[in-house]
Amino acid sequence: MSRPEVRIKDLHKSFGDNHVLRGIDLEIAQGEVVCVIGPSGSGKSTLLRCVNLLEEPGAGKVFVGGCEVTDPDVDIDAVRRRIGMVFQQFNLFPHLSVTGNLTLPQRRVLRRGKAESARIAAEHLARVGLSEKADAFPAALSGGQQQRVAIARALAMGPEVMLFDEPTSALDPELVGEVLAVMRMLADEGMTMMVVTHEMTFAREVADRVVFMDGGVIVEEGRPEQVVTAPRHERTRHFLSRLL
Ligand code: ADP
Ligand code: MG
């Protein structure tokens, strides 16, 4: 395994007396694709959100690219620049064109100039196959196109790691494939990715490793063919049997 890009050590998180993450240990190597699966409420979103400090971890440590995210003195903005996140709800800015969605964060956060941010936006729109939608507004796009714009927007920031939280769960079934195809391309290009998903075909074919979470702990992890096809734990078997 090459050097870990993401390192999570004994991570705990509670909301009030709801102890949601109960000691998560996970390392993700550079270029590795890890799919996180598990029942609703098991803490998958909270785990992702703790990696980029959308939630403040209660205890434990998170490192991204060698930098400790959980260090109280950390520059949160600097950390977030290294981490792209894509949500189930695409969260595009509705009042901005597709290009505006891609340029605004580059200009605000990275202080890139107008021409440079537009050039980089165009580059990433082309990667997700949406060059012809550059001037469209989000409302005029299908859900699959909106999600591809959201991915392009994250990529335009030059992240070292991409986090995906159920990126296809809000999509009509016929639009899922185009989003998964973009994610597959990123994986093939060597992007480090942590993907919460219920798409078992994607997990089987694209993930280097599958992590099954339940009740705030990692119950089992391993190669996808092992975890998805021949799970060792009853809880994993039960979860998978309900998906199929
Ligand atoms: P998953 O993504 O696996 O469905 P979540 O991480 O969203 O699980 O939620 C895990 C638990 O944490 C749930 O019990 C949920 O109600 C609770 N939870 C998540 N976010 C919050 C929050 N912001 N405030 C209070 N409780 C939360
Ligand atoms: Mg979730």
GROMACS .gro file of C-alpha atoms and ligand atoms in nm:
model
  272
    1MET     CA    1   0.000   0.000   0.000
    2SER     CA    2   0.135   0.344  -0.092
    3ARG     CA    3   0.122   0.617   0.171
    4PRO     CA    4  -0.221   0.671   0.325
    5GLU     CA    5  -0.402   0.973   0.184
    6VAL     CA    6  -0.672   0.952   0.449
    7ARG     CA    7  -0.611   0.815   0.796
    8ILE     CA    8  -0.890   0.788   1.052
    9LYS     CA    9  -0.794   0.682   1.401
   10ASP     CA   10  -1.040   0.578   1.671
   11LEU     CA   11  -1.295   0.833   1.557
   12HIS     CA   12  -1.597   0.895   1.781
   13LYS     CA   13  -1.890   1.125   1.729
   14SER     CA   14  -2.204   1.177   1.935
   15PHE     CA   15  -2.512   1.388   1.883
   16GLY     CA   16  -2.637   1.445   2.236
   17ASP     CA   17  -2.650   1.098   2.388
   18ASN     CA   18  -2.665   0.931   2.047
   19HIS     CA   19  -2.318   0.778   2.011
   20VAL     CA   20  -2.308   0.761   1.632
   21LEU     CA   21  -1.944   0.677   1.554
   22ARG     CA   22  -1.798   0.432   1.801
   23GLY     CA   23  -1.430   0.408   1.719
   24ILE     CA   24  -1.367   0.408   1.346
   25ASP     CA   25  -1.021   0.314   1.219
   26LEU     CA   26  -0.968   0.340   0.847
   27GLU     CA   27  -0.682   0.419   0.612
   28ILE     CA   28  -0.722   0.499   0.246
   29ALA     CA   29  -0.416   0.483   0.025
   30GLN     CA   30  -0.339   0.728  -0.249
   31GLY     CA   31  -0.542   0.628  -0.554
   32GLU     CA   32  -0.754   0.382  -0.361
   33VAL     CA   33  -1.131   0.364  -0.402
   34VAL     CA   34  -1.314   0.263  -0.085
   35CYS     CA   35  -1.689   0.204  -0.091
   36VAL     CA   36  -1.870   0.238   0.241
   37ILE     CA   37  -2.193   0.043   0.269
   38GLY     CA   38  -2.434  -0.014   0.555
   39PRO     CA   39  -2.788   0.039   0.673
   40SER     CA   40  -2.950   0.378   0.709
   41GLY     CA   41  -2.847   0.543   1.036
   42SER     CA   42  -2.524   0.345   1.070
   43GLY     CA   43  -2.313   0.663   1.060
   44LYS     CA   44  -2.185   0.662   0.700
   45SER     CA   45  -2.266   1.027   0.629
   46THR     CA   46  -2.136   1.135   0.967
   47LEU     CA   47  -1.809   0.956   0.896
   48LEU     CA   48  -1.765   1.136   0.563
   49ARG     CA   49  -1.863   1.467   0.719
   50CYS     CA   50  -1.605   1.426   0.995
   51VAL     CA   51  -1.331   1.381   0.733
   52ASN     CA   52  -1.382   1.734   0.599
   53LEU     CA   53  -1.500   1.880   0.929
   54LEU     CA   54  -1.858   1.944   0.825
   55GLU     CA   55  -1.905   1.771   1.160
   56GLU     CA   56  -1.664   1.814   1.445
   57PRO     CA   57  -1.540   1.476   1.565
   58GLY     CA   58  -1.588   1.409   1.936
   59ALA     CA   59  -1.266   1.211   1.978
   60GLY     CA   60  -1.003   1.052   1.761
   61LYS     CA   61  -0.793   1.181   1.477
   62VAL     CA   62  -0.832   1.236   1.106
   63PHE     CA   63  -0.542   1.301   0.871
   64VAL     CA   64  -0.573   1.398   0.507
   65GLY     CA   65  -0.260   1.409   0.296
   66GLY     CA   66  -0.042   1.402   0.607
   67CYS     CA   67  -0.215   1.704   0.760
   68GLU     CA   68  -0.412   1.654   1.081
   69VAL     CA   69  -0.766   1.773   1.017
   70THR     CA   70  -0.857   1.733   1.383
   71ASP     CA   71  -0.572   1.953   1.506
   72PRO     CA   72  -0.746   2.244   1.683
   73ASP     CA   73  -0.507   2.486   1.512
   74VAL     CA   74  -0.570   2.352   1.163
   75ASP     CA   75  -0.658   2.589   0.882
   76ILE     CA   76  -0.999   2.444   0.797
   77ASP     CA   77  -1.014   2.617   0.462
   78ALA     CA   78  -0.678   2.473   0.364
   79VAL     CA   79  -0.799   2.125   0.458
   80ARG     CA   80  -1.125   2.160   0.270
   81ARG     CA   81  -0.940   2.265  -0.043
   82ARG     CA   82  -0.779   1.922  -0.054
   83ILE     CA   83  -1.113   1.742  -0.022
   84GLY     CA   84  -1.395   1.744  -0.276
   85MET     CA   85  -1.739   1.642  -0.162
   86VAL     CA   86  -2.043   1.537  -0.361
   87PHE     CA   87  -2.379   1.501  -0.190
   88GLN     CA   88  -2.696   1.309  -0.263
   89GLN     CA   89  -2.873   1.640  -0.326
   90PHE     CA   90  -2.653   1.810  -0.580
   91ASN     CA   91  -2.643   2.144  -0.396
   92LEU     CA   92  -2.578   2.353  -0.705
   93PHE     CA   93  -2.625   2.729  -0.682
   94PRO     CA   94  -2.963   2.768  -0.857
   95HIS     CA   95  -2.912   3.132  -0.952
   96LEU     CA   96  -2.581   3.065  -1.131
   97SER     CA   97  -2.515   2.909  -1.469
   98VAL     CA   98  -2.321   2.585  -1.488
   99THR     CA   99  -2.003   2.781  -1.557
  100GLY     CA  100  -2.086   3.016  -1.269
  101ASN     CA  101  -2.122   2.715  -1.040
  102LEU     CA  102  -1.774   2.601  -1.135
  103THR     CA  103  -1.600   2.939  -1.128
  104LEU     CA  104  -1.744   3.090  -0.809
  105PRO     CA  105  -1.571   2.857  -0.560
  106GLN     CA  106  -1.245   2.876  -0.754
  107ARG     CA  107  -1.253   3.255  -0.738
  108ARG     CA  108  -1.373   3.284  -0.377
  109VAL     CA  109  -1.172   3.006  -0.219
  110LEU     CA  110  -0.867   2.971  -0.443
  111ARG     CA  111  -0.856   3.337  -0.553
  112ARG     CA  112  -0.818   3.237  -0.915
  113GLY     CA  113  -0.879   3.507  -1.173
  114LYS     CA  114  -1.175   3.521  -1.405
  115ALA     CA  115  -1.005   3.382  -1.715
  116GLU     CA  116  -0.820   3.107  -1.533
  117SER     CA  117  -1.125   2.988  -1.344
  118ALA     CA  118  -1.329   2.987  -1.666
  119ARG     CA  119  -1.062   2.788  -1.845
  120ILE     CA  120  -1.044   2.532  -1.565
  121ALA     CA  121  -1.425   2.516  -1.551
  122ALA     CA  122  -1.440   2.438  -1.922
  123GLU     CA  123  -1.177   2.168  -1.883
  124HIS     CA  124  -1.373   1.989  -1.611
  125LEU     CA  125  -1.710   2.029  -1.784
  126ALA     CA  126  -1.556   1.855  -2.081
  127ARG     CA  127  -1.437   1.571  -1.858
  128VAL     CA  128  -1.790   1.504  -1.738
  129GLY     CA  129  -1.930   1.542  -2.090
  130LEU     CA  130  -2.124   1.864  -2.034
  131SER     CA  131  -1.943   2.128  -2.239
  132GLU     CA  132  -2.261   2.212  -2.426
  133LYS     CA  133  -2.439   2.296  -2.097
  134ALA     CA  134  -2.190   2.562  -1.987
  135ASP     CA  135  -2.445   2.844  -2.005
  136ALA     CA  136  -2.747   2.646  -1.882
  137PHE     CA  137  -2.897   2.693  -1.537
  138PRO     CA  138  -2.928   2.396  -1.299
  139ALA     CA  139  -3.308   2.385  -1.322
  140ALA     CA  140  -3.280   2.314  -1.695
  141LEU     CA  141  -3.066   2.005  -1.637
  142SER     CA  142  -3.161   1.648  -1.555
  143GLY     CA  143  -3.062   1.514  -1.215
  144GLY     CA  144  -2.781   1.315  -1.371
  145GLN     CA  145  -2.646   1.624  -1.546
  146GLN     CA  146  -2.673   1.827  -1.225
  147GLN     CA  147  -2.478   1.567  -1.036
  148ARG     CA  148  -2.209   1.561  -1.307
  149VAL     CA  149  -2.186   1.941  -1.274
  150ALA     CA  150  -2.147   1.900  -0.898
  151ILE     CA  151  -1.863   1.654  -0.958
  152ALA     CA  152  -1.698   1.889  -1.209
  153ARG     CA  153  -1.731   2.175  -0.960
  154ALA     CA  154  -1.552   1.969  -0.695
  155LEU     CA  155  -1.282   1.861  -0.942
  156ALA     CA  156  -1.217   2.219  -1.053
  157MET     CA  157  -1.082   2.285  -0.704
  158GLY     CA  158  -0.805   2.031  -0.761
  159PRO     CA  159  -0.884   1.803  -0.466
  160GLU     CA  160  -0.655   1.523  -0.351
  161VAL     CA  161  -0.947   1.319  -0.223
  162MET     CA  162  -1.309   1.297  -0.333
  163LEU     CA  163  -1.588   1.206  -0.092
  164PHE     CA  164  -1.921   1.091  -0.235
  165ASP     CA  165  -2.228   1.055  -0.013
  166GLU     CA  166  -2.485   0.844  -0.198
  167PRO     CA  167  -2.431   1.043  -0.519
  168THR     CA  168  -2.689   0.848  -0.717
  169SER     CA  169  -2.958   0.792  -0.453
  170ALA     CA  170  -3.170   1.092  -0.558
  171LEU     CA  171  -3.158   1.003  -0.928
  172ASP     CA  172  -3.414   0.835  -1.149
  173PRO     CA  173  -3.281   0.488  -1.228
  174GLU     CA  174  -3.209   0.569  -1.593
  175LEU     CA  175  -2.976   0.855  -1.487
  176VAL     CA  176  -2.764   0.659  -1.242
  177GLY     CA  177  -2.533   0.513  -1.505
  178GLU     CA  178  -2.401   0.843  -1.641
  179VAL     CA  179  -2.294   0.953  -1.291
  180LEU     CA  180  -2.135   0.620  -1.209
  181ALA     CA  181  -1.949   0.636  -1.542
  182VAL     CA  182  -1.790   0.967  -1.441
  183MET     CA  183  -1.694   0.823  -1.104
  184ARG     CA  184  -1.548   0.519  -1.274
  185MET     CA  185  -1.338   0.748  -1.496
  186LEU     CA  186  -1.205   0.928  -1.188
  187ALA     CA  187  -1.120   0.597  -1.026
  188ASP     CA  188  -0.937   0.486  -1.341
  189GLU     CA  189  -0.742   0.811  -1.340
  190GLY     CA  190  -0.617   0.735  -0.991
  191MET     CA  191  -0.830   0.966  -0.777
  192THR     CA  192  -0.846   0.873  -0.410
  193MET     CA  193  -1.215   0.819  -0.338
  194MET     CA  194  -1.440   0.739  -0.046
  195VAL     CA  195  -1.785   0.653  -0.172
  196VAL     CA  196  -2.095   0.585   0.035
  197THR     CA  197  -2.324   0.395  -0.198
  198HIS     CA  198  -2.589   0.129  -0.232
  199GLU     CA  199  -2.476   0.053  -0.588
  200MET     CA  200  -2.333  -0.292  -0.537
  201THR     CA  201  -2.234  -0.337  -0.901
  202PHE     CA  202  -2.025  -0.020  -0.879
  203ALA     CA  203  -1.876  -0.136  -0.549
  204ARG     CA  204  -1.792  -0.477  -0.692
  205GLU     CA  205  -1.642  -0.345  -1.014
  206VAL     CA  206  -1.472  -0.020  -0.910
  207ALA     CA  207  -1.387  -0.036  -0.539
  208ASP     CA  208  -1.050  -0.160  -0.425
  209ARG     CA  209  -1.205  -0.218  -0.084
  210VAL     CA  210  -1.555  -0.233   0.061
  211VAL     CA  211  -1.624  -0.131   0.418
  212PHE     CA  212  -1.947  -0.244   0.586
  213MET     CA  213  -2.063  -0.022   0.873
  214ASP     CA  214  -2.338  -0.093   1.120
  215GLY     CA  215  -2.417   0.080   1.449
  216GLY     CA  216  -2.124   0.321   1.423
  217VAL     CA  217  -1.853   0.058   1.381
  218ILE     CA  218  -1.683  -0.109   1.088
  219VAL     CA  219  -1.817  -0.462   1.101
  220GLU     CA  220  -1.604  -0.594   0.818
  221GLU     CA  221  -1.394  -0.477   0.527
  222GLY     CA  222  -1.206  -0.635   0.243
  223ARG     CA  223  -1.188  -0.686  -0.129
  224PRO     CA  224  -1.529  -0.626  -0.286
  225GLU     CA  225  -1.563  -0.981  -0.411
  226GLN     CA  226  -1.504  -1.099  -0.057
  227VAL     CA  227  -1.732  -0.856   0.131
  228VAL     CA  228  -2.011  -0.839  -0.127
  229THR     CA  229  -2.005  -1.195  -0.251
  230ALA     CA  230  -1.888  -1.389   0.053
  231PRO     CA  231  -1.945  -1.178   0.365
  232ARG     CA  232  -1.806  -1.321   0.685
  233HIS     CA  233  -2.047  -1.156   0.926
  234GLU     CA  234  -2.416  -1.224   0.971
  235ARG     CA  235  -2.495  -0.849   0.985
  236THR     CA  236  -2.329  -0.798   0.647
  237ARG     CA  237  -2.515  -1.095   0.498
  238HIS     CA  238  -2.845  -0.966   0.634
  239PHE     CA  239  -2.784  -0.616   0.494
  240LEU     CA  240  -2.683  -0.743   0.151
  241SER     CA  241  -2.974  -0.986   0.131
  242ARG     CA  242  -3.216  -0.697   0.171
  243LEU     CA  243  -3.049  -0.498  -0.108
  244LEU     CA  244  -3.082  -0.768  -0.369
  245ADP     P1  245  -2.621   0.708   0.750
  245ADP     O1  246  -2.556   0.808   0.658
  245ADP     O2  247  -2.546   0.580   0.761
  245ADP     O3  248  -2.765   0.684   0.717
  245ADP     P2  249  -2.596   0.919   0.946
  245ADP     O4  250  -2.450   0.941   0.964
  245ADP     O5  251  -2.669   1.014   0.860
  245ADP     O6  252  -2.619   0.768   0.896
  245ADP     O7  253  -2.669   0.918   1.085
  245ADP     C1  254  -2.626   0.838   1.192
  245ADP     C2  255  -2.703   0.876   1.316
  245ADP     O8  256  -2.669   1.008   1.353
  245ADP     C3  257  -2.854   0.875   1.300
  245ADP     O9  258  -2.909   0.828   1.419
  245ADP     C4  259  -2.888   1.021   1.280
  245ADP    O10  260  -3.017   1.049   1.325
  245ADP     C5  261  -2.784   1.091   1.363
  245ADP     N1  262  -2.748   1.223   1.312
  245ADP     C6  263  -2.684   1.248   1.194
  245ADP     N2  264  -2.664   1.379   1.178
  245ADP     C7  265  -2.715   1.440   1.288
  245ADP     C8  266  -2.725   1.576   1.332
  245ADP     N3  267  -2.674   1.675   1.260
  245ADP     N4  268  -2.784   1.600   1.449
  245ADP     C9  269  -2.833   1.499   1.526
  245ADP     N5  270  -2.829   1.369   1.490
  245ADP    C10  271  -2.769   1.339   1.373
  246MG      MG  272  -2.625   0.901   0.489
   0.00000   0.00000   0.00000
